[in-house]
XYZ file of C-alpha atoms in Angstrom:
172
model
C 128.262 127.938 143.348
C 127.985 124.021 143.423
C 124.574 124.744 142.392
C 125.982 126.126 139.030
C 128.627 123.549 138.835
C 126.144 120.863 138.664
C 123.992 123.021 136.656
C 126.985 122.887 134.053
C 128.306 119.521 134.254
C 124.074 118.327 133.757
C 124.447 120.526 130.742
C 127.134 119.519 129.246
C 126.370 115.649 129.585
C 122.999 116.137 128.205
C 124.362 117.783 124.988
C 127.205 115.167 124.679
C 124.347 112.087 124.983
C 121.789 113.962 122.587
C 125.105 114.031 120.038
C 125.721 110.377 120.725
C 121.902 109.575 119.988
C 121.559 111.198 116.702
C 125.544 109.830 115.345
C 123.599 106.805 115.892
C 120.528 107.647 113.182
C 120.360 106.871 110.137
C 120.019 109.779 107.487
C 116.567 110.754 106.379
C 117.425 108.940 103.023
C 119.749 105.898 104.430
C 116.377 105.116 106.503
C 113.991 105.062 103.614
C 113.414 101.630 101.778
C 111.328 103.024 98.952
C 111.347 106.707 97.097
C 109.560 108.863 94.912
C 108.943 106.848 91.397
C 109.244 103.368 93.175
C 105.812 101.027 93.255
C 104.483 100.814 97.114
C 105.293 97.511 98.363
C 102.387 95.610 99.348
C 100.414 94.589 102.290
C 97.367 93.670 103.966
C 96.634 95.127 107.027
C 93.986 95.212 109.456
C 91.569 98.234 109.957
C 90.246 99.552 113.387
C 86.657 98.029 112.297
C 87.870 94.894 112.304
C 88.230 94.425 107.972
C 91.279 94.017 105.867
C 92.094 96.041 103.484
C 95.360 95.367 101.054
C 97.049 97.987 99.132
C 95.655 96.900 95.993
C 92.036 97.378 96.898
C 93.402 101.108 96.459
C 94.333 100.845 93.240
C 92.398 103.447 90.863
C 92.871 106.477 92.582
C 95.548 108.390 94.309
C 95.936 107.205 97.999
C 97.277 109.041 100.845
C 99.195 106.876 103.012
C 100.475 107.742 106.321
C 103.085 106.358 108.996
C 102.329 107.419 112.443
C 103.223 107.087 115.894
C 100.854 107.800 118.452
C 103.007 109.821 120.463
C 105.008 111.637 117.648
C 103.911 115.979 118.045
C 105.111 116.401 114.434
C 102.677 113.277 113.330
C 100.013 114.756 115.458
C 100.480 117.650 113.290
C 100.236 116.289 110.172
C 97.354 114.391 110.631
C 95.301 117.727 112.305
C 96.767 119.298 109.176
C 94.847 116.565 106.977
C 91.459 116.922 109.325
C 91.197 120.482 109.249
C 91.844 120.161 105.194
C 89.043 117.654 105.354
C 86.295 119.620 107.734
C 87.031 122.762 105.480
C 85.789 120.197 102.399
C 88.623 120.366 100.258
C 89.125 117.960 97.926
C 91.318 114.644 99.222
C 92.266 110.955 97.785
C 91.798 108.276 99.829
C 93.478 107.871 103.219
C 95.231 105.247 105.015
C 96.636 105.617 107.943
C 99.294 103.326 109.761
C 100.174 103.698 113.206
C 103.770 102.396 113.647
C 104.457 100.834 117.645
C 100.807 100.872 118.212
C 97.607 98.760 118.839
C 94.268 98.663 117.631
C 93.214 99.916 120.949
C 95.862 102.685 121.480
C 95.084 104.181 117.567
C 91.244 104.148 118.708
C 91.494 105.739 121.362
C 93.852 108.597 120.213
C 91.541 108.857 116.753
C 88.401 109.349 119.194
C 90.811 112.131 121.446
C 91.456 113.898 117.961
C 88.297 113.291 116.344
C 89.899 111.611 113.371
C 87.772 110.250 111.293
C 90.195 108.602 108.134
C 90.852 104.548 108.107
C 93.631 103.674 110.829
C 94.890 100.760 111.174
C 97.617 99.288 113.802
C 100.930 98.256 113.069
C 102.509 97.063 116.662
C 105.152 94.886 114.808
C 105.923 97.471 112.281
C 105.212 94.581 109.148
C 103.711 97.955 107.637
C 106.198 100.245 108.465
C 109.083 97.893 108.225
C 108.507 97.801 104.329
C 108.941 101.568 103.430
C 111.251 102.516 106.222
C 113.116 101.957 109.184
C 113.229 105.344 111.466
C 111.280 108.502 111.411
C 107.719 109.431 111.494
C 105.655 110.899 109.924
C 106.030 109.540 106.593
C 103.242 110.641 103.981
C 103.633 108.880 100.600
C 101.412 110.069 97.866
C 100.788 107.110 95.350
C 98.918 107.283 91.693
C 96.404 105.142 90.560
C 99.036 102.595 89.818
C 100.292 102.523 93.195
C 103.388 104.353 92.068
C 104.761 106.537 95.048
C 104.552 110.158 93.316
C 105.658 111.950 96.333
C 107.059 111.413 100.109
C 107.649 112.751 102.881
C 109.357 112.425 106.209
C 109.123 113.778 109.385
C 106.514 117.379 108.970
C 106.569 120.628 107.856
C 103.725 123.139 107.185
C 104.220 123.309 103.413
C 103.802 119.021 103.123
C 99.827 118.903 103.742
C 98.685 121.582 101.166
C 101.474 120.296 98.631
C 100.412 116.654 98.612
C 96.849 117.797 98.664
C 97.390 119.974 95.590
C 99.499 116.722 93.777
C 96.480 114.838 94.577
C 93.835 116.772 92.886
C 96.281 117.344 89.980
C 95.980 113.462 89.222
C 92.364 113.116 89.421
């Protein structure tokens, strides 16, 4: 009986901290800086080889850029999404990937686990991230040749890879 009791009272104190945590959250769209129509802000950032690469250098051709967090499933997810559209050969824009909390050593090592091979580059300080959000990853923004974000997303759902893949041929 006091084994159920405390079963209970564990329950019931977990569910009442999990609904303090998420009061706490901004929405989806309170935590977004940018949206759908608005120019990506800039930056420079540094790749995992070392180089720097700004945002403009993309400028052209669609992009692909990605917020990630190293230990995020749903990010995970996305990106095997992206890999798997990329061993199969479809046709993809550029990539960049940012990975949000993390250093350069941390994104190697989980791109050589996955056997990613798209640009990554660290963000520890969130300079990146900071810019186009402030909670919740993944974030996939889909920008034109003008840099013009022409669709987002945030967090990951099974539709979101073969959607911003299709947008991205459509522009070429």
């Amino acid at each position: 009986m006091k084994r159920l009791f405390r079963y209970i009272i564990s329950l019931v104190v977990a569910v009442v901290a999990v609904g303090c945590v998420s009061e706490n959250l901004p929405s989806k769209e309170e935590s977004s800086k940018v949206y759908e129509g608005d120019m990506a802000p800039k930056f420079t950032t540094t790749l995992l080889d070392g180089s720097q690469v700004s945002l403009e250098e993309y400028r052209g051709a669609p992009l692909l850029l990605i917020m990630f967090d190293c230990s995020c499933p749903d990010c995970k997810n996305l990106l095997d999404d992206l890999h798997s559209a990329i061993e199969r050969g479809e046709s993809v824009p550029a990539i960049l990937a940012i990975g949000r909390d993390s250093d350069a050593a941390t994104i190697e090592q989980y791109r050589a686990d996955n056997g990613y091979t798209i640009a990554m580059a660290p963000d520890p300080d969130r300079a990146v991230y900071g810019l186009y959000a402030s909670t919740y990853v993944p974030r996939a923004y889909l920008l034109d040749a003008g840099g013009r974000i022409v669709m987002m997303t945030i967090e990951y759902d099974d539709w979101y890879m073969p959607e911003l893949l299709k947008r991205a041929r459509a522009m070429k």
